[in-house]
Short mmCIF file of N, CA, C and O and ligand atoms in Angstrom, two decimals:
data_model
loop_
_atom_site.label_atom_id
_atom_site.label_comp_id
_atom_site.label_asym_id
_atom_site.label_seq_id
_atom_site.Cartn_x
_atom_site.Cartn_y
_atom_site.Cartn_z
N MET U 1293 131.21 8.91 -47.95
CA MET U 1293 130.41 9.06 -46.74
C MET U 1293 131.31 9.08 -45.51
O MET U 1293 131.15 9.93 -44.64
N THR U 1294 132.26 8.15 -45.48
CA THR U 1294 133.19 8.10 -44.35
C THR U 1294 134.04 9.36 -44.31
O THR U 1294 134.27 9.93 -43.25
N CYS U 1295 134.42 9.80 -45.48
CA CYS U 1295 135.24 11.01 -45.55
C CYS U 1295 134.46 12.21 -45.04
O CYS U 1295 134.98 13.03 -44.31
N ARG U 1296 133.20 12.30 -45.41
CA ARG U 1296 132.37 13.42 -44.97
C ARG U 1296 132.17 13.36 -43.46
O ARG U 1296 132.20 14.40 -42.78
N LEU U 1297 132.02 12.18 -42.91
CA LEU U 1297 131.87 12.05 -41.45
C LEU U 1297 133.14 12.50 -40.74
O LEU U 1297 133.08 13.14 -39.69
N MET U 1298 134.29 12.15 -41.33
CA MET U 1298 135.55 12.55 -40.70
C MET U 1298 135.70 14.07 -40.71
O MET U 1298 136.16 14.66 -39.74
N VAL U 1299 135.29 14.69 -41.81
CA VAL U 1299 135.39 16.15 -41.89
C VAL U 1299 134.48 16.79 -40.86
O VAL U 1299 134.88 17.71 -40.15
N LEU U 1300 133.27 16.27 -40.75
CA LEU U 1300 132.33 16.82 -39.76
C LEU U 1300 132.82 16.62 -38.33
O LEU U 1300 132.75 17.53 -37.51
N SER U 1301 133.34 15.44 -38.07
CA SER U 1301 133.82 15.18 -36.71
C SER U 1301 135.03 16.04 -36.37
O SER U 1301 135.17 16.53 -35.26
N SER U 1302 135.89 16.28 -37.37
CA SER U 1302 137.05 17.14 -37.07
C SER U 1302 136.62 18.57 -36.86
O SER U 1302 137.16 19.28 -36.02
N GLN U 1303 135.58 19.01 -37.60
CA GLN U 1303 135.08 20.37 -37.39
C GLN U 1303 134.49 20.51 -35.98
O GLN U 1303 134.70 21.51 -35.31
N LEU U 1304 133.78 19.50 -35.55
CA LEU U 1304 133.20 19.54 -34.21
C LEU U 1304 134.29 19.52 -33.14
O LEU U 1304 134.21 20.22 -32.14
N ALA U 1305 135.32 18.73 -33.39
CA ALA U 1305 136.40 18.63 -32.41
C ALA U 1305 137.10 19.97 -32.25
O ALA U 1305 137.42 20.39 -31.15
N PHE U 1306 137.35 20.66 -33.36
CA PHE U 1306 138.04 21.94 -33.26
C PHE U 1306 137.13 23.02 -32.67
O PHE U 1306 137.59 23.92 -31.99
N LYS U 1307 135.84 22.94 -32.93
CA LYS U 1307 134.92 23.93 -32.39
C LYS U 1307 134.80 23.79 -30.87
O LYS U 1307 134.58 24.75 -30.17
N SER U 1308 134.93 22.57 -30.39
CA SER U 1308 134.71 22.36 -28.96
C SER U 1308 135.94 22.69 -28.12
O SER U 1308 135.86 22.71 -26.90
N LEU U 1309 137.10 22.96 -28.77
CA LEU U 1309 138.29 23.30 -28.00
C LEU U 1309 138.16 24.69 -27.38
O LEU U 1309 137.76 25.63 -28.04
N PRO U 1310 138.47 24.82 -26.09
CA PRO U 1310 138.40 26.15 -25.49
C PRO U 1310 139.57 27.00 -25.96
O PRO U 1310 140.64 26.49 -26.28
N ARG U 1311 139.36 28.27 -26.03
CA ARG U 1311 140.42 29.18 -26.42
C ARG U 1311 141.33 29.42 -25.23
O ARG U 1311 140.87 29.65 -24.12
N MET U 1312 142.63 29.34 -25.50
CA MET U 1312 143.61 29.57 -24.44
C MET U 1312 144.28 30.91 -24.69
O MET U 1312 144.76 31.17 -25.79
N PHE U 1313 144.28 31.75 -23.71
CA PHE U 1313 145.03 33.00 -23.83
C PHE U 1313 145.40 33.48 -22.44
O PHE U 1313 144.83 33.05 -21.44
N THR U 1314 146.38 34.30 -22.39
CA THR U 1314 146.81 34.86 -21.12
C THR U 1314 146.79 36.37 -21.22
O THR U 1314 146.86 36.94 -22.31
N THR U 1315 146.67 37.00 -20.10
CA THR U 1315 146.71 38.46 -20.08
C THR U 1315 147.80 38.91 -19.14
O THR U 1315 148.26 38.16 -18.28
N SER U 1316 148.21 40.11 -19.32
CA SER U 1316 149.25 40.67 -18.47
C SER U 1316 148.76 41.97 -17.87
O SER U 1316 148.00 42.71 -18.49
N ALA U 1317 149.20 42.25 -16.67
CA ALA U 1317 148.80 43.49 -16.03
C ALA U 1317 149.54 44.68 -16.60
O ALA U 1317 149.11 45.81 -16.47
N VAL U 1318 150.66 44.40 -17.26
CA VAL U 1318 151.47 45.49 -17.82
C VAL U 1318 150.95 45.81 -19.22
O VAL U 1318 150.77 44.94 -20.05
N ARG U 1319 150.69 47.06 -19.44
CA ARG U 1319 150.23 47.50 -20.76
C ARG U 1319 151.15 48.59 -21.26
O ARG U 1319 151.61 49.42 -20.50
N PHE U 1320 151.38 48.55 -22.53
CA PHE U 1320 152.25 49.55 -23.13
C PHE U 1320 151.48 50.24 -24.24
O PHE U 1320 150.77 49.59 -25.00
N SER U 1321 151.67 51.51 -24.34
CA SER U 1321 151.00 52.23 -25.42
C SER U 1321 151.79 52.04 -26.70
O SER U 1321 152.99 51.77 -26.67
N LYS U 1322 151.11 52.20 -27.81
CA LYS U 1322 151.79 52.02 -29.09
C LYS U 1322 152.80 53.12 -29.34
O LYS U 1322 153.81 52.91 -30.00
N GLU U 1323 152.55 54.30 -28.80
CA GLU U 1323 153.48 55.41 -29.02
C GLU U 1323 154.80 55.17 -28.27
O GLU U 1323 155.87 55.43 -28.80
N GLU U 1324 154.70 54.67 -27.05
CA GLU U 1324 155.91 54.48 -26.25
C GLU U 1324 156.64 53.19 -26.64
O GLU U 1324 157.85 53.10 -26.49
N GLY U 1325 155.94 52.19 -27.09
CA GLY U 1325 156.56 50.92 -27.43
C GLY U 1325 156.95 50.15 -26.19
O GLY U 1325 156.56 50.49 -25.07
N PHE U 1326 157.75 49.14 -26.40
CA PHE U 1326 158.20 48.32 -25.28
C PHE U 1326 159.28 49.07 -24.52
O PHE U 1326 160.15 49.68 -25.11
N PRO U 1327 159.23 49.05 -23.19
CA PRO U 1327 160.23 49.80 -22.43
C PRO U 1327 161.63 49.21 -22.58
O PRO U 1327 161.80 48.05 -22.94
N ASP U 1328 162.60 50.02 -22.28
CA ASP U 1328 164.00 49.60 -22.36
C ASP U 1328 164.23 48.46 -21.37
O ASP U 1328 163.87 48.58 -20.20
N PRO U 1329 164.85 47.34 -21.80
CA PRO U 1329 165.10 46.23 -20.88
C PRO U 1329 165.94 46.64 -19.67
O PRO U 1329 165.82 46.06 -18.60
N LEU U 1330 166.76 47.67 -19.83
CA LEU U 1330 167.57 48.14 -18.71
C LEU U 1330 166.70 48.72 -17.60
O LEU U 1330 167.00 48.60 -16.42
N ASP U 1331 165.57 49.33 -17.99
CA ASP U 1331 164.65 49.87 -16.98
C ASP U 1331 163.91 48.76 -16.25
O ASP U 1331 163.49 48.94 -15.11
N LEU U 1332 163.74 47.62 -16.89
CA LEU U 1332 162.99 46.51 -16.28
C LEU U 1332 163.90 45.60 -15.46
O LEU U 1332 163.44 44.92 -14.55
N ALA U 1333 165.18 45.58 -15.76
CA ALA U 1333 166.10 44.65 -15.09
C ALA U 1333 166.38 45.12 -13.67
O ALA U 1333 166.36 46.31 -13.37
N THR U 1334 166.63 44.14 -12.82
CA THR U 1334 166.99 44.44 -11.44
C THR U 1334 168.13 43.52 -11.02
O THR U 1334 168.43 42.54 -11.68
N GLY U 1335 168.75 43.86 -9.91
CA GLY U 1335 169.76 42.99 -9.30
C GLY U 1335 170.95 42.73 -10.18
O GLY U 1335 171.45 43.61 -10.88
N ILE U 1336 171.40 41.48 -10.18
CA ILE U 1336 172.62 41.11 -10.89
C ILE U 1336 172.44 41.23 -12.40
O ILE U 1336 173.39 41.54 -13.12
N GLU U 1337 171.21 41.01 -12.88
CA GLU U 1337 170.96 41.15 -14.30
C GLU U 1337 171.21 42.59 -14.74
O GLU U 1337 171.82 42.85 -15.78
N LYS U 1338 170.75 43.56 -13.92
CA LYS U 1338 170.95 44.96 -14.25
C LYS U 1338 172.44 45.31 -14.20
O LYS U 1338 172.95 46.02 -15.07
N LYS U 1339 173.13 44.78 -13.19
CA LYS U 1339 174.56 45.05 -13.08
C LYS U 1339 175.31 44.49 -14.30
O LYS U 1339 176.21 45.13 -14.83
N GLU U 1340 174.92 43.29 -14.72
CA GLU U 1340 175.53 42.70 -15.90
C GLU U 1340 175.27 43.56 -17.14
O GLU U 1340 176.17 43.80 -17.94
N MET U 1341 174.03 44.06 -17.29
CA MET U 1341 173.71 44.91 -18.44
C MET U 1341 174.52 46.20 -18.41
O MET U 1341 175.01 46.66 -19.45
N LEU U 1342 174.68 46.79 -17.22
CA LEU U 1342 175.46 48.02 -17.10
C LEU U 1342 176.93 47.77 -17.44
O LEU U 1342 177.57 48.60 -18.09
N LEU U 1343 177.47 46.63 -17.01
CA LEU U 1343 178.85 46.31 -17.34
C LEU U 1343 179.03 46.12 -18.84
O LEU U 1343 180.02 46.54 -19.43
N ARG U 1344 178.06 45.47 -19.47
CA ARG U 1344 178.15 45.27 -20.92
C ARG U 1344 178.07 46.61 -21.65
O ARG U 1344 178.76 46.83 -22.65
N LEU U 1345 177.21 47.53 -21.15
CA LEU U 1345 177.14 48.86 -21.76
C LEU U 1345 178.44 49.63 -21.56
O LEU U 1345 178.81 50.45 -22.40
N ALA U 1346 179.12 49.37 -20.45
CA ALA U 1346 180.39 50.05 -20.18
C ALA U 1346 181.54 49.45 -20.97
O ALA U 1346 182.67 49.93 -20.88
N GLY U 1347 181.27 48.38 -21.73
CA GLY U 1347 182.31 47.82 -22.58
C GLY U 1347 182.85 46.48 -22.12
O GLY U 1347 183.69 45.90 -22.81
N ASN U 1348 182.41 45.99 -20.98
CA ASN U 1348 182.86 44.68 -20.50
C ASN U 1348 181.95 43.61 -21.09
O ASN U 1348 180.84 43.39 -20.62
N ASP U 1349 182.42 42.94 -22.13
CA ASP U 1349 181.57 41.95 -22.78
C ASP U 1349 181.73 40.56 -22.17
O ASP U 1349 181.13 39.60 -22.65
N ASP U 1350 182.52 40.44 -21.12
CA ASP U 1350 182.70 39.15 -20.44
C ASP U 1350 182.70 39.36 -18.93
O ASP U 1350 183.73 39.16 -18.26
N PRO U 1351 181.58 39.77 -18.36
CA PRO U 1351 181.58 40.10 -16.92
C PRO U 1351 181.82 38.88 -16.02
O PRO U 1351 182.24 39.05 -14.88
N TYR U 1352 181.59 37.69 -16.49
CA TYR U 1352 181.78 36.49 -15.67
C TYR U 1352 183.07 35.74 -16.00
O TYR U 1352 183.29 34.64 -15.53
N ASN U 1353 183.89 36.32 -16.84
CA ASN U 1353 185.17 35.71 -17.23
C ASN U 1353 184.99 34.29 -17.77
O ASN U 1353 185.65 33.35 -17.34
N LEU U 1354 184.08 34.15 -18.67
CA LEU U 1354 183.80 32.84 -19.25
C LEU U 1354 184.48 32.63 -20.60
O LEU U 1354 184.49 31.52 -21.12
N LYS U 1355 184.99 33.69 -21.17
CA LYS U 1355 185.65 33.55 -22.47
C LYS U 1355 187.00 32.87 -22.31
O LYS U 1355 187.64 32.96 -21.26
N ALA U 1356 187.42 32.23 -23.35
CA ALA U 1356 188.72 31.54 -23.32
C ALA U 1356 189.84 32.57 -23.20
O ALA U 1356 189.79 33.64 -23.79
N ILE U 1357 190.82 32.21 -22.42
CA ILE U 1357 191.99 33.08 -22.22
C ILE U 1357 193.15 32.48 -23.00
O ILE U 1357 193.45 31.29 -22.85
N LYS U 1358 193.78 33.30 -23.82
CA LYS U 1358 194.94 32.82 -24.58
C LYS U 1358 196.13 32.74 -23.64
O LYS U 1358 196.38 33.66 -22.86
N ARG U 1359 196.84 31.65 -23.73
CA ARG U 1359 198.03 31.50 -22.90
C ARG U 1359 199.12 32.43 -23.41
O ARG U 1359 199.27 32.63 -24.60
N GLY U 1360 199.87 32.95 -22.45
CA GLY U 1360 201.01 33.77 -22.82
C GLY U 1360 202.26 32.92 -22.82
O GLY U 1360 202.26 31.80 -23.33
N VAL U 1361 203.28 33.44 -22.21
CA VAL U 1361 204.53 32.70 -22.11
C VAL U 1361 204.32 31.46 -21.23
O VAL U 1361 204.84 30.39 -21.52
N SER U 1362 203.56 31.63 -20.17
CA SER U 1362 203.17 30.52 -19.28
C SER U 1362 204.35 29.80 -18.65
O SER U 1362 204.41 28.58 -18.63
N THR U 1363 205.31 30.57 -18.16
CA THR U 1363 206.40 29.96 -17.41
C THR U 1363 206.10 30.09 -15.93
O THR U 1363 205.13 30.73 -15.54
N ILE U 1364 206.95 29.49 -15.09
CA ILE U 1364 206.72 29.59 -13.65
C ILE U 1364 206.87 31.03 -13.17
O ILE U 1364 206.20 31.46 -12.24
N ASP U 1365 207.73 31.80 -13.83
CA ASP U 1365 207.91 33.20 -13.46
C ASP U 1365 206.81 34.10 -14.01
O ASP U 1365 206.51 35.14 -13.45
N LYS U 1366 206.24 33.71 -15.12
CA LYS U 1366 205.20 34.52 -15.75
C LYS U 1366 204.05 33.60 -16.17
O LYS U 1366 203.84 33.33 -17.36
N PRO U 1367 203.27 33.12 -15.17
CA PRO U 1367 202.18 32.19 -15.51
C PRO U 1367 200.99 32.92 -16.15
O PRO U 1367 200.86 34.14 -16.00
N THR U 1368 200.16 32.18 -16.83
CA THR U 1368 198.93 32.73 -17.36
C THR U 1368 197.99 32.99 -16.19
O THR U 1368 197.72 32.10 -15.39
N GLU U 1369 197.53 34.23 -16.09
CA GLU U 1369 196.68 34.61 -14.96
C GLU U 1369 195.22 34.30 -15.26
O GLU U 1369 194.69 34.69 -16.30
N ILE U 1370 194.59 33.59 -14.32
CA ILE U 1370 193.20 33.20 -14.44
C ILE U 1370 192.41 33.96 -13.38
O ILE U 1370 192.63 33.76 -12.18
N PRO U 1371 191.47 34.84 -13.79
CA PRO U 1371 190.72 35.60 -12.80
C PRO U 1371 189.64 34.75 -12.14
O PRO U 1371 189.03 33.89 -12.77
N SER U 1372 189.44 35.01 -10.84
CA SER U 1372 188.39 34.31 -10.12
C SER U 1372 188.00 35.10 -8.88
O SER U 1372 188.83 35.74 -8.26
N ALA U 1373 186.74 35.04 -8.53
CA ALA U 1373 186.25 35.67 -7.31
C ALA U 1373 186.24 34.67 -6.16
O ALA U 1373 185.80 35.00 -5.07
N PHE U 1374 186.76 33.48 -6.40
CA PHE U 1374 186.73 32.42 -5.39
C PHE U 1374 188.15 31.95 -5.10
O PHE U 1374 189.10 32.38 -5.73
N GLU U 1375 188.26 31.02 -4.17
CA GLU U 1375 189.57 30.49 -3.78
C GLU U 1375 190.09 29.46 -4.77
O GLU U 1375 191.27 29.11 -4.73
N ALA U 1376 189.23 28.93 -5.60
CA ALA U 1376 189.65 27.92 -6.57
C ALA U 1376 188.78 28.03 -7.82
O ALA U 1376 187.67 28.57 -7.77
N ARG U 1377 189.32 27.53 -8.91
CA ARG U 1377 188.57 27.54 -10.16
C ARG U 1377 189.05 26.37 -11.02
O ARG U 1377 190.23 26.02 -11.01
N ILE U 1378 188.12 25.81 -11.77
CA ILE U 1378 188.48 24.74 -12.70
C ILE U 1378 188.98 25.39 -13.99
O ILE U 1378 188.33 26.29 -14.53
N VAL U 1379 190.12 24.94 -14.45
CA VAL U 1379 190.74 25.49 -15.66
C VAL U 1379 190.91 24.37 -16.67
O VAL U 1379 191.31 23.27 -16.31
N GLY U 1380 190.59 24.67 -17.90
CA GLY U 1380 190.79 23.71 -18.97
C GLY U 1380 191.90 24.18 -19.88
O GLY U 1380 191.89 25.31 -20.34
N CYS U 1381 192.87 23.34 -20.12
CA CYS U 1381 194.00 23.68 -20.98
C CYS U 1381 193.92 22.84 -22.26
O CYS U 1381 193.84 21.61 -22.18
N VAL U 1382 193.89 23.52 -23.38
CA VAL U 1382 194.01 22.81 -24.66
C VAL U 1382 195.50 22.77 -24.95
O VAL U 1382 196.09 23.72 -25.44
N CYS U 1383 196.10 21.68 -24.58
CA CYS U 1383 197.57 21.58 -24.55
C CYS U 1383 198.20 21.78 -25.92
O CYS U 1383 199.23 22.43 -26.03
N GLU U 1384 197.61 21.22 -26.93
CA GLU U 1384 198.14 21.39 -28.28
C GLU U 1384 197.05 21.99 -29.15
O GLU U 1384 195.86 21.80 -28.91
N GLU U 1385 197.46 22.71 -30.16
CA GLU U 1385 196.51 23.40 -31.01
C GLU U 1385 195.51 22.45 -31.66
O GLU U 1385 194.34 22.78 -31.81
N ASP U 1386 195.95 21.27 -32.03
CA ASP U 1386 195.08 20.32 -32.71
C ASP U 1386 194.46 19.30 -31.75
O ASP U 1386 193.88 18.32 -32.20
N ALA U 1387 194.60 19.52 -30.46
CA ALA U 1387 194.09 18.55 -29.49
C ALA U 1387 192.57 18.46 -29.58
O ALA U 1387 191.87 19.45 -29.82
N SER U 1388 192.06 17.26 -29.40
CA SER U 1388 190.62 17.05 -29.47
C SER U 1388 190.02 16.92 -28.07
O SER U 1388 188.85 16.59 -27.94
N HIS U 1389 190.80 17.15 -27.06
CA HIS U 1389 190.29 17.10 -25.71
C HIS U 1389 190.88 18.25 -24.88
O HIS U 1389 191.86 18.87 -25.28
N VAL U 1390 190.27 18.50 -23.75
CA VAL U 1390 190.72 19.56 -22.86
C VAL U 1390 191.21 18.92 -21.58
O VAL U 1390 190.56 18.02 -21.03
N LYS U 1391 192.34 19.36 -21.10
CA LYS U 1391 192.88 18.86 -19.82
C LYS U 1391 192.35 19.76 -18.72
O LYS U 1391 192.69 20.93 -18.62
N TRP U 1392 191.47 19.21 -17.89
CA TRP U 1392 190.85 19.99 -16.81
C TRP U 1392 191.63 19.80 -15.53
O TRP U 1392 192.11 18.71 -15.23
N MET U 1393 191.74 20.89 -14.76
CA MET U 1393 192.44 20.82 -13.48
C MET U 1393 191.93 21.92 -12.55
O MET U 1393 191.42 22.93 -12.99
N TRP U 1394 192.06 21.64 -11.26
CA TRP U 1394 191.69 22.64 -10.26
C TRP U 1394 192.86 23.58 -10.06
O TRP U 1394 194.00 23.13 -9.94
N LEU U 1395 192.57 24.87 -9.99
CA LEU U 1395 193.59 25.87 -9.72
C LEU U 1395 193.20 26.57 -8.43
O LEU U 1395 192.08 27.08 -8.30
N HIS U 1396 194.10 26.54 -7.45
CA HIS U 1396 193.81 27.12 -6.14
C HIS U 1396 194.58 28.42 -5.96
O HIS U 1396 195.67 28.60 -6.50
N SER U 1397 194.01 29.31 -5.16
CA SER U 1397 194.62 30.61 -4.90
C SER U 1397 195.97 30.44 -4.23
O SER U 1397 196.12 29.67 -3.28
N GLY U 1398 196.97 31.16 -4.71
CA GLY U 1398 198.30 31.14 -4.10
C GLY U 1398 199.16 29.96 -4.51
O GLY U 1398 200.28 29.84 -4.02
N GLU U 1399 198.65 29.08 -5.36
CA GLU U 1399 199.41 27.91 -5.79
C GLU U 1399 199.46 27.86 -7.31
O GLU U 1399 198.56 27.29 -7.94
N PRO U 1400 200.47 28.45 -7.92
CA PRO U 1400 200.58 28.30 -9.39
C PRO U 1400 200.67 26.82 -9.75
O PRO U 1400 201.25 26.03 -9.01
N LYS U 1401 200.05 26.48 -10.84
CA LYS U 1401 199.99 25.06 -11.20
C LYS U 1401 200.48 24.87 -12.63
O LYS U 1401 200.20 25.68 -13.50
N ARG U 1402 201.19 23.77 -12.82
CA ARG U 1402 201.73 23.43 -14.13
C ARG U 1402 200.87 22.35 -14.77
O ARG U 1402 200.56 21.33 -14.15
N CYS U 1403 200.49 22.60 -16.01
CA CYS U 1403 199.75 21.58 -16.76
C CYS U 1403 200.75 20.52 -17.24
O CYS U 1403 201.96 20.73 -17.24
N MET U 1404 200.24 19.40 -17.66
CA MET U 1404 201.10 18.33 -18.14
C MET U 1404 201.88 18.75 -19.39
O MET U 1404 202.94 18.21 -19.68
N CYS U 1405 201.37 19.76 -20.11
CA CYS U 1405 202.05 20.22 -21.32
C CYS U 1405 203.17 21.21 -21.01
O CYS U 1405 203.91 21.58 -21.92
N GLY U 1406 203.26 21.66 -19.77
CA GLY U 1406 204.35 22.55 -19.39
C GLY U 1406 203.93 23.99 -19.13
O GLY U 1406 204.73 24.78 -18.65
N HIS U 1407 202.70 24.35 -19.44
CA HIS U 1407 202.25 25.72 -19.22
C HIS U 1407 201.85 25.91 -17.76
O HIS U 1407 201.27 25.01 -17.14
N TRP U 1408 202.14 27.09 -17.24
CA TRP U 1408 201.83 27.41 -15.85
C TRP U 1408 200.62 28.33 -15.78
O TRP U 1408 200.44 29.21 -16.63
N PHE U 1409 199.82 28.15 -14.73
CA PHE U 1409 198.63 28.97 -14.52
C PHE U 1409 198.62 29.45 -13.07
O PHE U 1409 199.10 28.77 -12.17
N LYS U 1410 198.05 30.65 -12.89
CA LYS U 1410 198.00 31.22 -11.55
C LYS U 1410 196.64 31.89 -11.37
O LYS U 1410 196.17 32.61 -12.26
N LEU U 1411 196.03 31.67 -10.22
CA LEU U 1411 194.73 32.27 -9.94
C LEU U 1411 194.94 33.69 -9.40
O LEU U 1411 195.74 33.88 -8.48
N VAL U 1412 194.25 34.66 -9.97
CA VAL U 1412 194.32 36.03 -9.47
C VAL U 1412 192.91 36.44 -9.05
O VAL U 1412 191.92 36.08 -9.70
N TYR U 1413 192.82 37.15 -7.94
CA TYR U 1413 191.51 37.53 -7.42
C TYR U 1413 190.89 38.63 -8.27
O TYR U 1413 191.56 39.57 -8.67
N LYS U 1414 189.60 38.49 -8.49
CA LYS U 1414 188.83 39.51 -9.18
C LYS U 1414 187.55 39.73 -8.40
O LYS U 1414 186.93 38.77 -7.96
N GLU U 1415 187.17 40.98 -8.23
CA GLU U 1415 185.95 41.30 -7.48
C GLU U 1415 184.73 40.63 -8.13
O GLU U 1415 184.60 40.64 -9.35
N PRO U 1416 183.87 40.08 -7.31
CA PRO U 1416 182.64 39.50 -7.88
C PRO U 1416 181.70 40.61 -8.34
O PRO U 1416 181.87 41.78 -7.96
N LEU U 1417 180.69 40.27 -9.13
CA LEU U 1417 179.77 41.27 -9.64
C LEU U 1417 178.93 41.90 -8.55
O LEU U 1417 178.62 43.07 -8.58
N ILE U 1418 178.56 41.12 -7.55
CA ILE U 1418 177.68 41.65 -6.49
C ILE U 1418 178.51 42.30 -5.42
O ILE U 1418 179.50 41.83 -5.00
ZN1 ZN G 2807 198.11 21.88 -21.04
#
């Protein structure tokens, strides 16, 4: 009896819930499908998509840069659109931490491990 009451009460509870749905003003026909995201994008998002299509898979220079010789005469160049950038150096291959440091424009900087870094200007996306 208790079990039957619980089933009935749960049926009533689910029946009384209002249906939630949203609508959109944009409609697409089945023949055309969803439009190309490039056509919908604007501003910096569109510029980023165009750069990626042109072959630049790192438009914000966020990928890790492999150190070269990294001497004072030939430092590892770090691109930036600003006057300074935070750089992380993994000093040793097996290191479990990153040595973070500020790198300022016009001032090559030496990490504690001996590698040199230099900030080079790069045009911003906008
Ligand atoms: Zn280092």
